[in-house]
mmCIF file of C-alpha atoms and ligand atoms in Angstrom:
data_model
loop_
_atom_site.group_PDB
_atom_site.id
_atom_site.type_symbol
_atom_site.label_atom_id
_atom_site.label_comp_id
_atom_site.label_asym_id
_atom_site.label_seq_id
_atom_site.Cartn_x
_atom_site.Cartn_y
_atom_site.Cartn_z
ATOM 1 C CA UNK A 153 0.000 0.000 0.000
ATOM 2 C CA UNK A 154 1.216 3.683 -1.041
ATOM 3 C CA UNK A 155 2.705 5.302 2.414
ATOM 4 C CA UNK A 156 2.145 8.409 2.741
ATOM 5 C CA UNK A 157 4.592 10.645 3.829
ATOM 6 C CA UNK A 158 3.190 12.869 7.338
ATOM 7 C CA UNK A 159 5.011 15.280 9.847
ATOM 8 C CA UNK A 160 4.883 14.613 13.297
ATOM 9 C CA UNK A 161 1.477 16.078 14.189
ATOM 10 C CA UNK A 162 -0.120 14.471 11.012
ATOM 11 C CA UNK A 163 1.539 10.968 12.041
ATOM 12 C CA UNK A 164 -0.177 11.594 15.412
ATOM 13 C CA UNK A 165 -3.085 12.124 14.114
ATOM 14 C CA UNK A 166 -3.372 9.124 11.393
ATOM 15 C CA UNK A 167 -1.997 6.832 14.478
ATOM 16 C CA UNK A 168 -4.684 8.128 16.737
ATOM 17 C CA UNK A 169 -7.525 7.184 14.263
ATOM 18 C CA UNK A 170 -5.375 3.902 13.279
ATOM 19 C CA UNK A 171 -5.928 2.779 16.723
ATOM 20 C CA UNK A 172 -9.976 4.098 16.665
ATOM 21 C CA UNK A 173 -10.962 2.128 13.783
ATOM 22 C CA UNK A 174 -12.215 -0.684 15.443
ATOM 23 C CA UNK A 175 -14.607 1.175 17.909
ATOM 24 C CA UNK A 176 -15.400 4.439 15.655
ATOM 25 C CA UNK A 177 -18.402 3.009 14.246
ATOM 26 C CA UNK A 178 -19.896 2.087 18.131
ATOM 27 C CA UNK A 179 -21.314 5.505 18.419
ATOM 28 C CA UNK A 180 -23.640 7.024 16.132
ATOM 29 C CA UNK A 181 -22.840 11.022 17.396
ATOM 30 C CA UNK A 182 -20.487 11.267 14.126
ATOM 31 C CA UNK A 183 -23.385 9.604 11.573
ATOM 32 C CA UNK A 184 -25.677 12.668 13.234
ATOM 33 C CA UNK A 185 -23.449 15.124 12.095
ATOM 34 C CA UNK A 186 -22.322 13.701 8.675
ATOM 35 C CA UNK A 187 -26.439 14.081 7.940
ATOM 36 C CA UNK A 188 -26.779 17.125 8.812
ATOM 37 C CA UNK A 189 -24.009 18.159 6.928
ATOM 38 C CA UNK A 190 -25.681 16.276 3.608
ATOM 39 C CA UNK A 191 -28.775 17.743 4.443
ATOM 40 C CA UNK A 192 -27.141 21.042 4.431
ATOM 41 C CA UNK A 193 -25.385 20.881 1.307
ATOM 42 C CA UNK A 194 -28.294 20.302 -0.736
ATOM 43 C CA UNK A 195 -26.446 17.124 -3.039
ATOM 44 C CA UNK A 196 -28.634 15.692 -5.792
ATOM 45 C CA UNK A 197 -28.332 13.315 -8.070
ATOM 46 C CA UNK A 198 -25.590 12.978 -10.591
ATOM 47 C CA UNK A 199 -23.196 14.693 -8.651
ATOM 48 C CA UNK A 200 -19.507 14.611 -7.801
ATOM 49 C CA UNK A 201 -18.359 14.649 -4.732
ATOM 50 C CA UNK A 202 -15.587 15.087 -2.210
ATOM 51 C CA UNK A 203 -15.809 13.708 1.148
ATOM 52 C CA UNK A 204 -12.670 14.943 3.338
ATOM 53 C CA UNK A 205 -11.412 13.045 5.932
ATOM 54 C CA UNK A 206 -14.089 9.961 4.994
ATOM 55 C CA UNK A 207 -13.011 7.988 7.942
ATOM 56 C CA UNK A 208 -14.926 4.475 8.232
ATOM 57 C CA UNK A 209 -17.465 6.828 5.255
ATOM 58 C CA UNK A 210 -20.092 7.504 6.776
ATOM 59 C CA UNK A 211 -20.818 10.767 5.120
ATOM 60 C CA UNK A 212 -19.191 9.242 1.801
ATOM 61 C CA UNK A 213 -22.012 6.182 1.592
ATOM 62 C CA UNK A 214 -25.008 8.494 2.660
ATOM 63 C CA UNK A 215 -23.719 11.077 -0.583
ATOM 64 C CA UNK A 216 -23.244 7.802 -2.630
ATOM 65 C CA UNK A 217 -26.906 6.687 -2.071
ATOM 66 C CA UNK A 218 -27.641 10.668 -3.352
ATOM 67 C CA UNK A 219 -25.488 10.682 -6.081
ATOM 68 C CA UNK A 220 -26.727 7.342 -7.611
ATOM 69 C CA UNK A 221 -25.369 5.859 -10.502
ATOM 70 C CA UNK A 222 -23.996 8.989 -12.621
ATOM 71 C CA UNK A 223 -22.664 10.067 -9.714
ATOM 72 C CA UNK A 224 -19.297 9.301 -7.545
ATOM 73 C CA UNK A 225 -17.817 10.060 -4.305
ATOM 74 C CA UNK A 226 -14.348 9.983 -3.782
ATOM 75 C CA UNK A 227 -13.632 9.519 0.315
ATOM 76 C CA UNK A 228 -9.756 10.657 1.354
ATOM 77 C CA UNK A 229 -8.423 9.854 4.801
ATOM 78 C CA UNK A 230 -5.075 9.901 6.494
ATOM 79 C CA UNK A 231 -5.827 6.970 8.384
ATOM 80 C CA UNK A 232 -4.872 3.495 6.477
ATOM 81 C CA UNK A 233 -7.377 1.500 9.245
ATOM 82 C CA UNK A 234 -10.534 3.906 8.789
ATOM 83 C CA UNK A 235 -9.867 3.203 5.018
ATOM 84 C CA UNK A 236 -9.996 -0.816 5.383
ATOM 85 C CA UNK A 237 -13.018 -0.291 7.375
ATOM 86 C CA UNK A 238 -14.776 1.914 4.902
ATOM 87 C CA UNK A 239 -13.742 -0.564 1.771
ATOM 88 C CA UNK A 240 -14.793 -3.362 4.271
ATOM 89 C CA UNK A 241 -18.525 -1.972 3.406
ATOM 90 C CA UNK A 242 -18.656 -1.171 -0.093
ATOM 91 C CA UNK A 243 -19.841 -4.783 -1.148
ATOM 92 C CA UNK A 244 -22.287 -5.092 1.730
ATOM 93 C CA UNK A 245 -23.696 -1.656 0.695
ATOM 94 C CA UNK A 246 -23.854 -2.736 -3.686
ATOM 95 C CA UNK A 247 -22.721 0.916 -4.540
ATOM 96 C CA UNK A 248 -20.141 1.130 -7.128
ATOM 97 C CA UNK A 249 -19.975 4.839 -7.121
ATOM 98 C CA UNK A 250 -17.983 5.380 -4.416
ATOM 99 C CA UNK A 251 -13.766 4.759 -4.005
ATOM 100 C CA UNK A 252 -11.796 5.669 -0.893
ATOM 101 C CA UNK A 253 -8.563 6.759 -1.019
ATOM 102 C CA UNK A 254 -4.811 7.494 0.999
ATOM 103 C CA UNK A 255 -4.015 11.044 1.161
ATOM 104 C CA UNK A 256 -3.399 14.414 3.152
ATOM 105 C CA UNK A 257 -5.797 16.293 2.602
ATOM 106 C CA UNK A 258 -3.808 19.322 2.842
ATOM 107 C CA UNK A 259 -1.957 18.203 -0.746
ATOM 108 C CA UNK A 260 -4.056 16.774 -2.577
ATOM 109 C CA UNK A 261 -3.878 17.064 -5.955
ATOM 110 C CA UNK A 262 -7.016 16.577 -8.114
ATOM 111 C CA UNK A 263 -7.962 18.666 -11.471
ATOM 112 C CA UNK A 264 -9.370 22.030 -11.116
ATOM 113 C CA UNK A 265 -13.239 22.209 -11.176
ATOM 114 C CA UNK A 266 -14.047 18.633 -10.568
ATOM 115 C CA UNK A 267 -16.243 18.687 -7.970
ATOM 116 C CA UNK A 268 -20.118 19.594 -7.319
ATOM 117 C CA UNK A 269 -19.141 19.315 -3.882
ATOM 118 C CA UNK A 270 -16.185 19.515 -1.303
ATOM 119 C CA UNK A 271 -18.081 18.209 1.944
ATOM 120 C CA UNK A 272 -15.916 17.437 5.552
ATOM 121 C CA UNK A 273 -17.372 16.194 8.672
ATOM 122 C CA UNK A 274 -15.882 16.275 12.592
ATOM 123 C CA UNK A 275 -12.162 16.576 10.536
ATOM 124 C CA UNK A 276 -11.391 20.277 9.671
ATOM 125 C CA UNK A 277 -10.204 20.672 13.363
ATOM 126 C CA UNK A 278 -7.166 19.056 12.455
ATOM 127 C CA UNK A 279 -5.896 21.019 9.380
ATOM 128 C CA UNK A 280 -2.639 22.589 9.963
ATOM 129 C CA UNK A 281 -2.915 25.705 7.417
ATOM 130 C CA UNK A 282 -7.012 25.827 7.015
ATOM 131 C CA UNK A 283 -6.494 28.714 5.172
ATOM 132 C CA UNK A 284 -4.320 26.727 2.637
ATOM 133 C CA UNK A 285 -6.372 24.390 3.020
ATOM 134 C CA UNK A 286 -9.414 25.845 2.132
ATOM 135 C CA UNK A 287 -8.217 27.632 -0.760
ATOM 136 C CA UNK A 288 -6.908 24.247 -2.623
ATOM 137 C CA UNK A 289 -10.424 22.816 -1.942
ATOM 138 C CA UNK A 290 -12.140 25.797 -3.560
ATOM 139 C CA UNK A 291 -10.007 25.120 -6.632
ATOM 140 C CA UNK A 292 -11.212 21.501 -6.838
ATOM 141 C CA UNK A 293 -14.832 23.181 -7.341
ATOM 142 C CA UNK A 294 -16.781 23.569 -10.381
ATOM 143 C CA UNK A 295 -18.052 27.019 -10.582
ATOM 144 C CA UNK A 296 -21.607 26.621 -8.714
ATOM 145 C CA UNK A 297 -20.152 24.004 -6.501
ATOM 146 C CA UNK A 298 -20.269 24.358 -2.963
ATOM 147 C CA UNK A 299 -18.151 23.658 0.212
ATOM 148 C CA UNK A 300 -19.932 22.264 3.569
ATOM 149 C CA UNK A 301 -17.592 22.114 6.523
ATOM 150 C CA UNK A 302 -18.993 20.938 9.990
ATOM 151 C CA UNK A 303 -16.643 22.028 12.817
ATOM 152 C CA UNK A 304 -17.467 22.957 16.605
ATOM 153 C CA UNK A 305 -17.663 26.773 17.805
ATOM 154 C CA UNK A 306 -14.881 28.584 20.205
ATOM 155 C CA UNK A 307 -17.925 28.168 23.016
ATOM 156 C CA UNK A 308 -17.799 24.683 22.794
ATOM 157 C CA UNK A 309 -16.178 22.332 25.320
ATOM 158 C CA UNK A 310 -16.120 24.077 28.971
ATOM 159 C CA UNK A 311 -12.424 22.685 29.975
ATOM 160 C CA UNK A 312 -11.456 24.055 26.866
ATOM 161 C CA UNK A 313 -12.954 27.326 27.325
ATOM 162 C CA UNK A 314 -12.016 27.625 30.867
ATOM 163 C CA UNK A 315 -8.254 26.781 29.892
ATOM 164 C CA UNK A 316 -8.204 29.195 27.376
ATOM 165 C CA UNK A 317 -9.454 31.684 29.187
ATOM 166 C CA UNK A 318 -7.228 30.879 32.189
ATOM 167 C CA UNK A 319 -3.702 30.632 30.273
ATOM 168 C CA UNK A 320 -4.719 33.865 28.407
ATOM 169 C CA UNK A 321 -3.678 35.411 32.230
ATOM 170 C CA UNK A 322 -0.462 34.383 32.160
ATOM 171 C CA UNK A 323 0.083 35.661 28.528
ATOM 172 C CA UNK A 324 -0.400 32.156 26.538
ATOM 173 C CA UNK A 325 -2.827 32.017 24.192
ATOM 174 C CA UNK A 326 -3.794 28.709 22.963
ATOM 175 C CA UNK A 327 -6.283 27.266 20.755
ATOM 176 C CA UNK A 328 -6.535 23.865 23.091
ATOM 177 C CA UNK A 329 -8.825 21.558 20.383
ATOM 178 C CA UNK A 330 -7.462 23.504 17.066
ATOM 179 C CA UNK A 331 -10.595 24.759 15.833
ATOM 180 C CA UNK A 332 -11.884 27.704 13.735
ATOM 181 C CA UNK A 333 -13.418 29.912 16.289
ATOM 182 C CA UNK A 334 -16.726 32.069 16.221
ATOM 183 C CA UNK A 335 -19.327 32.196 13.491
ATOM 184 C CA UNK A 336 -17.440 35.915 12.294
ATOM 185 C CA UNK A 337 -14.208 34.301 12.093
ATOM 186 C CA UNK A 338 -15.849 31.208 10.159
ATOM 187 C CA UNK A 339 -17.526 34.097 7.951
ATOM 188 C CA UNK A 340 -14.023 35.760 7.759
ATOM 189 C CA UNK A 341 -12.018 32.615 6.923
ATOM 190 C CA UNK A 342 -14.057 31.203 4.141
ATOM 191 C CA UNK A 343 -14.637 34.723 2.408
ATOM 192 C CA UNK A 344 -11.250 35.172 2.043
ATOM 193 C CA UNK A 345 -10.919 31.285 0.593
ATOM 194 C CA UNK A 346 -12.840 32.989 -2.187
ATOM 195 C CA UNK A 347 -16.618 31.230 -1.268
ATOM 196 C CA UNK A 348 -19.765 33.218 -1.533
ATOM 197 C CA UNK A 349 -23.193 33.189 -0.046
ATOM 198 C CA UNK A 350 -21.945 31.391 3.029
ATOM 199 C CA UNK A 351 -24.464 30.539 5.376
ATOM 200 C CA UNK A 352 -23.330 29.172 8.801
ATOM 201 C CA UNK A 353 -25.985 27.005 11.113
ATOM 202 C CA UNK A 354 -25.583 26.630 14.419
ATOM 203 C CA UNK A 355 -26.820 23.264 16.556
ATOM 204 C CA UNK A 356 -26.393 23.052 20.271
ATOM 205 C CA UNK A 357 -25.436 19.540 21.278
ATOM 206 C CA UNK A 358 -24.283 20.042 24.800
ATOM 207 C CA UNK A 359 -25.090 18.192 28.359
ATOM 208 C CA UNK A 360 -23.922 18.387 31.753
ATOM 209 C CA UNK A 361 -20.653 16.548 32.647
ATOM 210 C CA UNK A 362 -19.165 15.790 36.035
ATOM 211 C CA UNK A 363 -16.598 18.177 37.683
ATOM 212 C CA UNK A 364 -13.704 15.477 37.535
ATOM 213 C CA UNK A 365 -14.601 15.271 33.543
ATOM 214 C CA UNK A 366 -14.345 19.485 33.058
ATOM 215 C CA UNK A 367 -11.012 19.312 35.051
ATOM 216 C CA UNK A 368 -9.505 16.294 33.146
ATOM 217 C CA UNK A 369 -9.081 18.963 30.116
ATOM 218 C CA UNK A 370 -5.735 20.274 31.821
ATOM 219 C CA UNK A 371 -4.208 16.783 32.017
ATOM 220 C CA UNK A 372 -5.270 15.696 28.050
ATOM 221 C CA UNK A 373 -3.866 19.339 27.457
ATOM 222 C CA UNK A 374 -1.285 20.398 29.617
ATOM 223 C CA UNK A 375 0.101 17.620 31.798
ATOM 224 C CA UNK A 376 0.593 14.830 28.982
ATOM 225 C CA UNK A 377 -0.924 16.772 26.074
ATOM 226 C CA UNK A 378 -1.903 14.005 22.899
ATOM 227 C CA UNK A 379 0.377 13.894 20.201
ATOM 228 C CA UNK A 380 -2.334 16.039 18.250
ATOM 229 C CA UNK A 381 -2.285 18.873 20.272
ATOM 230 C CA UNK A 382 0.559 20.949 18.620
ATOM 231 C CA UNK A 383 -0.446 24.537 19.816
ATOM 232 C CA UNK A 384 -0.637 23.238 23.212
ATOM 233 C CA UNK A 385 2.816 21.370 23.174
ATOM 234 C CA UNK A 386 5.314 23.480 25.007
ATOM 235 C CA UNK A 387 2.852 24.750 27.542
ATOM 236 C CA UNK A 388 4.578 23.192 30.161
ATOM 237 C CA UNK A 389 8.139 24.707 29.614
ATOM 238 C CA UNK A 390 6.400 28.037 29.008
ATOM 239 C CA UNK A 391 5.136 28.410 32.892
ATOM 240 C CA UNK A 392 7.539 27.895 36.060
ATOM 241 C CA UNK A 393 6.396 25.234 38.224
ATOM 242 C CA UNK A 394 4.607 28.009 40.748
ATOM 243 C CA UNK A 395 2.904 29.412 37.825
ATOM 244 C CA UNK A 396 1.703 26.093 36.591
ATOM 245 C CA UNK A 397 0.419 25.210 40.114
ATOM 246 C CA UNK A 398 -1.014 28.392 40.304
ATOM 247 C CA UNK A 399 -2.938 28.335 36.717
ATOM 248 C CA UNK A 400 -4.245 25.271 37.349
ATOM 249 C CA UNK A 401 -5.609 26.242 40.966
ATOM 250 C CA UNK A 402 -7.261 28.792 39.027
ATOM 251 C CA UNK A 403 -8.505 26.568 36.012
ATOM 252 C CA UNK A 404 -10.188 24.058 39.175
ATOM 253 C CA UNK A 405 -11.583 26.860 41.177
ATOM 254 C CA UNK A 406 -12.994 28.118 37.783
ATOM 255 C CA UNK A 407 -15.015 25.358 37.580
ATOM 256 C CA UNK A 408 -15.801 24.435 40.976
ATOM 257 C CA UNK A 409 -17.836 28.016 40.335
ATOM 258 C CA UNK A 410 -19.640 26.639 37.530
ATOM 259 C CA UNK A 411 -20.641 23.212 39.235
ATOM 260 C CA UNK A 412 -24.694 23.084 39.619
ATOM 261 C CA UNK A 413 -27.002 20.006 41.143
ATOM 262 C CA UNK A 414 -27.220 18.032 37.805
ATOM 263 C CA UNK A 415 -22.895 18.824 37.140
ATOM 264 C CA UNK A 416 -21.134 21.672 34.705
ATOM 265 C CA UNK A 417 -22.641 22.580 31.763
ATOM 266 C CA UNK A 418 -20.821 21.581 28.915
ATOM 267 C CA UNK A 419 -21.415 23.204 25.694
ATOM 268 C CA UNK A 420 -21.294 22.095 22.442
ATOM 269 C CA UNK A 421 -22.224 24.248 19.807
ATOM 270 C CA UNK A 422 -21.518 22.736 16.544
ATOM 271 C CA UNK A 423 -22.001 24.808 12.860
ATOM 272 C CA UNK A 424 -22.283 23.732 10.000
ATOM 273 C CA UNK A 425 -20.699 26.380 7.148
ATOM 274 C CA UNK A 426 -21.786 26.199 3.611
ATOM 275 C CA UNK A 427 -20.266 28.336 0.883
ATOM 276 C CA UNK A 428 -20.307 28.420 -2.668
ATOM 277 C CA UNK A 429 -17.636 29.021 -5.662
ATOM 278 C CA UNK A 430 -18.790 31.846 -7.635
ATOM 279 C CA UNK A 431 -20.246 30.946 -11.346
ATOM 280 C CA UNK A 432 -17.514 33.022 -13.820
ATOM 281 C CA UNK A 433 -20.029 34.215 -16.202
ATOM 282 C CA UNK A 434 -18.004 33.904 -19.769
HETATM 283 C C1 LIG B 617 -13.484 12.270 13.550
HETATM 284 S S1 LIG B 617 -13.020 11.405 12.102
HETATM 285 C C2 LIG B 617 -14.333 11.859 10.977
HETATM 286 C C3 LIG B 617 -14.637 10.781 9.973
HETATM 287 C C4 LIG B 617 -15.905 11.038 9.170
HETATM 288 N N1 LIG B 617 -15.818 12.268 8.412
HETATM 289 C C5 LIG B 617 -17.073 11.066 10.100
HETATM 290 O O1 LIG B 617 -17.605 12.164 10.341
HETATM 291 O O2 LIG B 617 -17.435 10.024 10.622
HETATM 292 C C6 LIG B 617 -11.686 12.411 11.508
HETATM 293 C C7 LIG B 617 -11.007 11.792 10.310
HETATM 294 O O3 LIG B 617 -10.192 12.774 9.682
HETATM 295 C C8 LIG B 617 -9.008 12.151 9.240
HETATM 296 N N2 LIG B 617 -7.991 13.175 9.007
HETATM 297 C C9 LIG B 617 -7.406 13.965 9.934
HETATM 298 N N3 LIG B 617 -6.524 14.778 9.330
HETATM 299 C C10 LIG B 617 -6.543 14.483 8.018
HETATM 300 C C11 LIG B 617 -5.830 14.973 6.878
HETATM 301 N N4 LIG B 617 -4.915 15.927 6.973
HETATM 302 N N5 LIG B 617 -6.111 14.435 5.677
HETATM 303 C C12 LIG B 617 -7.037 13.449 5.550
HETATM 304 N N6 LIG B 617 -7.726 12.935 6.591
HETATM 305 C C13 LIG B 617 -7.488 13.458 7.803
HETATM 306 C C14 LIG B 617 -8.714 11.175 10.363
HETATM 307 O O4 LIG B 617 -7.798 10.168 9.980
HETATM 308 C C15 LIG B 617 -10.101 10.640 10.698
HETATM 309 O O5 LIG B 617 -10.429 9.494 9.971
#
């Protein structure tokens, strides 16, 4: 099989869903989203489509059903095991519109206006350069085409809020889960990409978690941050060891505050952004 060649982060990552792709199918929180995010992008029949970061393809066989016959939907992943578990379904599912393949999909490398759609579910988090990024999927775009990104907001996830918020005190700023921010920065980002008419929804999927659950987020981030945490890496040799006992005093007591009867609120407002590539008229 083709190897693709990864940095460290990207490694991390791929290894990380390597190890998933056994149990990422067991919950059905990801299949909600990659609906949503079909729903969203209006796909119809005949269409071609890109489905970033496919995973085990649960967005790619939903679009497949769509797209039908004179249709296809090309699935790219990072991850070699959420690849064998998508192919793994193809024959049980008779579609013969739909191929996965091996790539970053930072550099990929299809022709220009090729696609009716570029869709990605619960994966643009992880782009290194999303502004890169975005721009080399809006080239893969027919004029017309459109882009549908799911991501969660900056308000979402209350340990990494409270972190954020919290290190920003002792002059760190850090973007602890490496995602795209508020819906004006979302507007920002994929304006400048080029897109048009971009409409971003807005779903709030939160619960209450314990208080031991809310203050596990400076452990995963800070005390033995995951490989895929790159913004968050040196955090530790940034802060003397007062200041890190001290910041995370202050991260606990911050959420001690927020603790209620049924536990903290933890929010998580996900959006859904849709854009589309200008038509050139000739
Ligand atoms: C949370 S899963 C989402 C899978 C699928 N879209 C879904 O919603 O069920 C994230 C996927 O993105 C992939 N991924 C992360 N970074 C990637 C990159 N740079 N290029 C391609 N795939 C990537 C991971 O390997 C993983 O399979």
């Amino acid at each position: 099989m083709k190897q693709l060649e990864l940095n460290d982060y990207k490694q991390g990552v791929a290894d990380l869903y390597d190890r998933r792709s056994q149990s990422y199918d067991s919950s059905d929180w990801h299949v909600q989203i990659c609906h949503r995010l079909i729903e969203y992008s209006d796909i119809s029949y005949g269409q071609n489509i890109l489905d970033i970061g496919t995973g085990t393809g649960h967005l790619a066989f939903a679009a497949a059903q769509v797209a039908g016959t004179e249709g296809r939907v090309i699935g790219v992943d990072i991850s070699a095991r959420m690849l064998d578990t998508a192919r793994g379904k193809i024959e049980a599912l008779k579609l013969n519109n739909v191929e996965f393949l091996l790539a970053d999909a930072e550099v990929l490398d299809f022709a220009e206006n090729s696609f009716d759609r570029v869709l990605c579910a619960n994966t643009f988090p992880w782009m290194e350069d999303k502004e890169a990024t975005l721009r080399l999927w809006y080239k893969f775009l027919k004029p017309g085409g459109k882009i549908g990104i799911h991501t969660p907001a900056d308000t979402a996830y209350i340990g990494h809020v409270v972190l954020r918020k919290v290190l920003q005190r002792y002059g760190i700023t850090i973007e602890p889960s490496n995602r795209i921010g508020s819906i004006e920065s979302c507007q920002n980002l994929f304006a400048s990409a080029g897109f048009q008419a971009i409409e971003i929804k807005s779903e709030q999927h939160g619960n209450y978690i314990s208080l031991n659950k809310a203050k596990a987020t400076w452990q995963s981030i800070v005390t033995h941050p995951a490989p895929t945490a790159p913004k968050s890496e040196k955090l530790l040799s940034q802060l003397s060891s007062i200041q890190l006992i001290q910041a995370k005093s202050e991260f606990e007591a911050e959420l001690e505050a927020l603790q209620t009867e049924q536990g903290i609120w933890d929010d998580i407002m996900t959006l859904y952004i849709i854009g589309q590539k200008p038509i050139i008229k000739q």
